[in-house]
Amino acid sequence: DQQVKQNSPSLSVQEGRISILNCDYTNSMFDYFLWYKKYPAEGPTFLISISSIKDKNEDGRFTVFLNKSAKHLSLHIVPSQPGDSAVYFCAASDSGAGSYQLTFGKGTKLSVIP
Amino acid sequence: DTAVSQTPKYLVTQMGNDKSIKCEQNLGHDTMYWYKQDSKKFLKIMFSYNNKELIINETVPNRFSPKSPDKAHLNLHINSLELGDSAVYFCASSHGVGSLQETQYFGPGTRLLVL
């Protein structure tokens, strides 16, 4: 039972355009959400996060939007650059569960075409 | 400086063998984790230690035993390796104190292949 779903396994975007990566979750207890970026043969690297008390968090070219009623979050990358080509994982946690456990989606492979 | 490091990076071994993977973090974090990424690419939590004490133990076979000699190290020992253990194993760490809305930092992964 996937509690965090990334329904698009891959996405191709032209350099300079916007990349939008989507993530849906089913567990209403999740209250903290993170995006990780992963290059081949490397570990996931933290990109940006958002708490459930917010609906938007921005860091440079990266913005994460959270729609709690729809249990949906998205990561916007503007403008997209070839170096952004990687697999992006959405992750969520329930801080009330008393642990620090992250539940990950399956990832979306982003290809930015020069 | 590598924040979270794992050794070895690659491990090829025969079924039935016993092997260990080591993890060290120099971030001063109190909590460390082991994740498994299987062939379907899901990253799943296996264990979590906070200040050398086990706080998460997901449904993992008893053949897997984590050991934390101190809060900067969390090693994973696997007995009687099976074909299905082939995967990439990631170590991670986080502050582990105060707010539970934590960011975890990952190591580069250990690619285990059981033949």
Coordinates of N, CA and C in Angstrom, one line a residue, chain B residues 50-95:
Chain B
N50 N 18.4 6.2 17.7 CA 18.5 7.6 18.2 C 19.5 7.4 19.4
N51 N 20.6 8.1 19.3 CA 21.6 8.1 20.4 C 21.9 6.6 20.8
K52 N 22.2 5.8 19.9 CA 22.5 4.4 20.1 C 21.4 3.5 20.5
E53 N 20.2 4.0 20.5 CA 19.0 3.1 20.9 C 18.1 2.9 19.7
L54 N 17.6 1.7 19.5 CA 16.7 1.4 18.4 C 15.4 2.0 18.6
I55 N 14.9 2.8 17.6 CA 13.6 3.4 17.7 C 12.7 3.0 16.6
I56 N 13.2 2.5 15.5 CA 12.3 2.0 14.4 C 12.9 0.7 14.0
N57 N 12.1 -0.3 14.0 CA 12.5 -1.6 13.5 C 11.4 -2.2 12.6
E58 N 11.4 -1.9 11.3 CA 10.4 -2.3 10.4 C 10.4 -3.8 10.2
T59 N 9.5 -4.4 9.5 CA 9.5 -5.8 9.3 C 10.6 -6.2 8.5
V60 N 11.7 -6.6 9.1 CA 12.9 -7.0 8.4 C 13.3 -8.3 9.0
P61 N 13.8 -9.2 8.2 CA 14.2 -10.5 8.7 C 15.3 -10.4 9.8
N62 N 15.2 -11.4 10.7 CA 16.2 -11.4 11.8 C 17.6 -11.5 11.3
R63 N 17.8 -11.9 10.1 CA 19.2 -12.0 9.5 C 19.9 -10.6 9.5
F64 N 19.1 -9.6 9.5 CA 19.6 -8.2 9.5 C 19.7 -7.7 10.9
S65 N 20.9 -7.3 11.3 CA 21.1 -6.8 12.7 C 21.9 -5.5 12.6
P66 N 21.3 -4.4 13.0 CA 22.0 -3.1 13.1 C 22.8 -3.1 14.4
K67 N 23.9 -2.4 14.3 CA 24.8 -2.2 15.5 C 25.3 -0.8 15.6
S68 N 25.1 -0.1 16.7 CA 25.5 1.3 16.8 C 26.5 1.4 18.0
P69 N 27.8 1.4 17.7 CA 28.8 1.5 18.7 C 28.8 2.8 19.4
D70 N 28.5 3.9 18.6 CA 28.3 5.2 19.2 C 27.4 6.0 18.2
K71 N 27.0 7.2 18.6 CA 26.0 7.8 17.8 C 26.4 8.3 16.5
A72 N 27.7 8.2 16.2 CA 28.2 8.6 14.8 C 28.3 7.4 13.9
H73 N 28.0 6.2 14.4 CA 28.2 5.0 13.6 C 26.9 4.2 13.7
L74 N 26.5 3.6 12.5 CA 25.4 2.6 12.5 C 25.8 1.6 11.5
N75 N 26.2 0.4 11.9 CA 26.6 -0.6 11.0 C 25.4 -1.6 10.8
L76 N 25.4 -2.2 9.6 CA 24.4 -3.2 9.3 C 25.0 -4.5 9.0
H77 N 24.7 -5.5 9.8 CA 25.3 -6.9 9.6 C 24.2 -7.8 9.0
I78 N 24.5 -8.5 8.0 CA 23.5 -9.4 7.4 C 24.0 -10.8 7.4
N79 N 23.3 -11.7 8.0 CA 23.7 -13.1 8.1 C 23.0 -13.9 6.9
S80 N 23.6 -15.0 6.5 CA 23.0 -15.9 5.6 C 22.4 -15.2 4.4
L81 N 23.2 -14.5 3.7 CA 22.6 -13.7 2.6 C 21.8 -14.5 1.6
E82 N 20.7 -13.9 1.1 CA 19.8 -14.5 0.1 C 19.8 -13.6 -1.1
L83 N 19.4 -14.3 -2.2 CA 19.3 -13.6 -3.5 C 18.5 -12.3 -3.4
G84 N 17.4 -12.4 -2.6 CA 16.5 -11.2 -2.5 C 17.0 -10.1 -1.7
D85 N 18.2 -10.3 -1.1 CA 18.8 -9.2 -0.4 C 19.6 -8.2 -1.3
S86 N 19.7 -8.6 -2.6 CA 20.4 -7.7 -3.5 C 19.6 -6.5 -3.7
A87 N 20.2 -5.4 -3.4 CA 19.6 -4.0 -3.4 C 20.6 -3.0 -3.2
V88 N 20.2 -1.7 -3.1 CA 21.1 -0.7 -2.7 C 20.7 -0.3 -1.3
Y89 N 21.6 -0.2 -0.4 CA 21.3 0.1 1.0 C 21.9 1.5 1.3
F90 N 21.0 2.4 1.8 CA 21.4 3.7 2.1 C 21.4 4.0 3.6
C91 N 22.4 4.6 4.1 CA 22.4 5.1 5.5 C 22.0 6.6 5.4
A92 N 21.4 7.0 6.5 CA 21.0 8.4 6.6 C 21.2 8.9 8.0
S93 N 21.2 10.2 8.3 CA 21.2 10.7 9.6 C 20.4 12.0 9.7
S94 N 19.9 12.3 10.9 CA 19.2 13.6 11.2 C 19.5 14.0 12.6
H95 N 19.1 15.3 12.9 CA 19.4 15.8 14.2 C 18.8 14.9 15.3

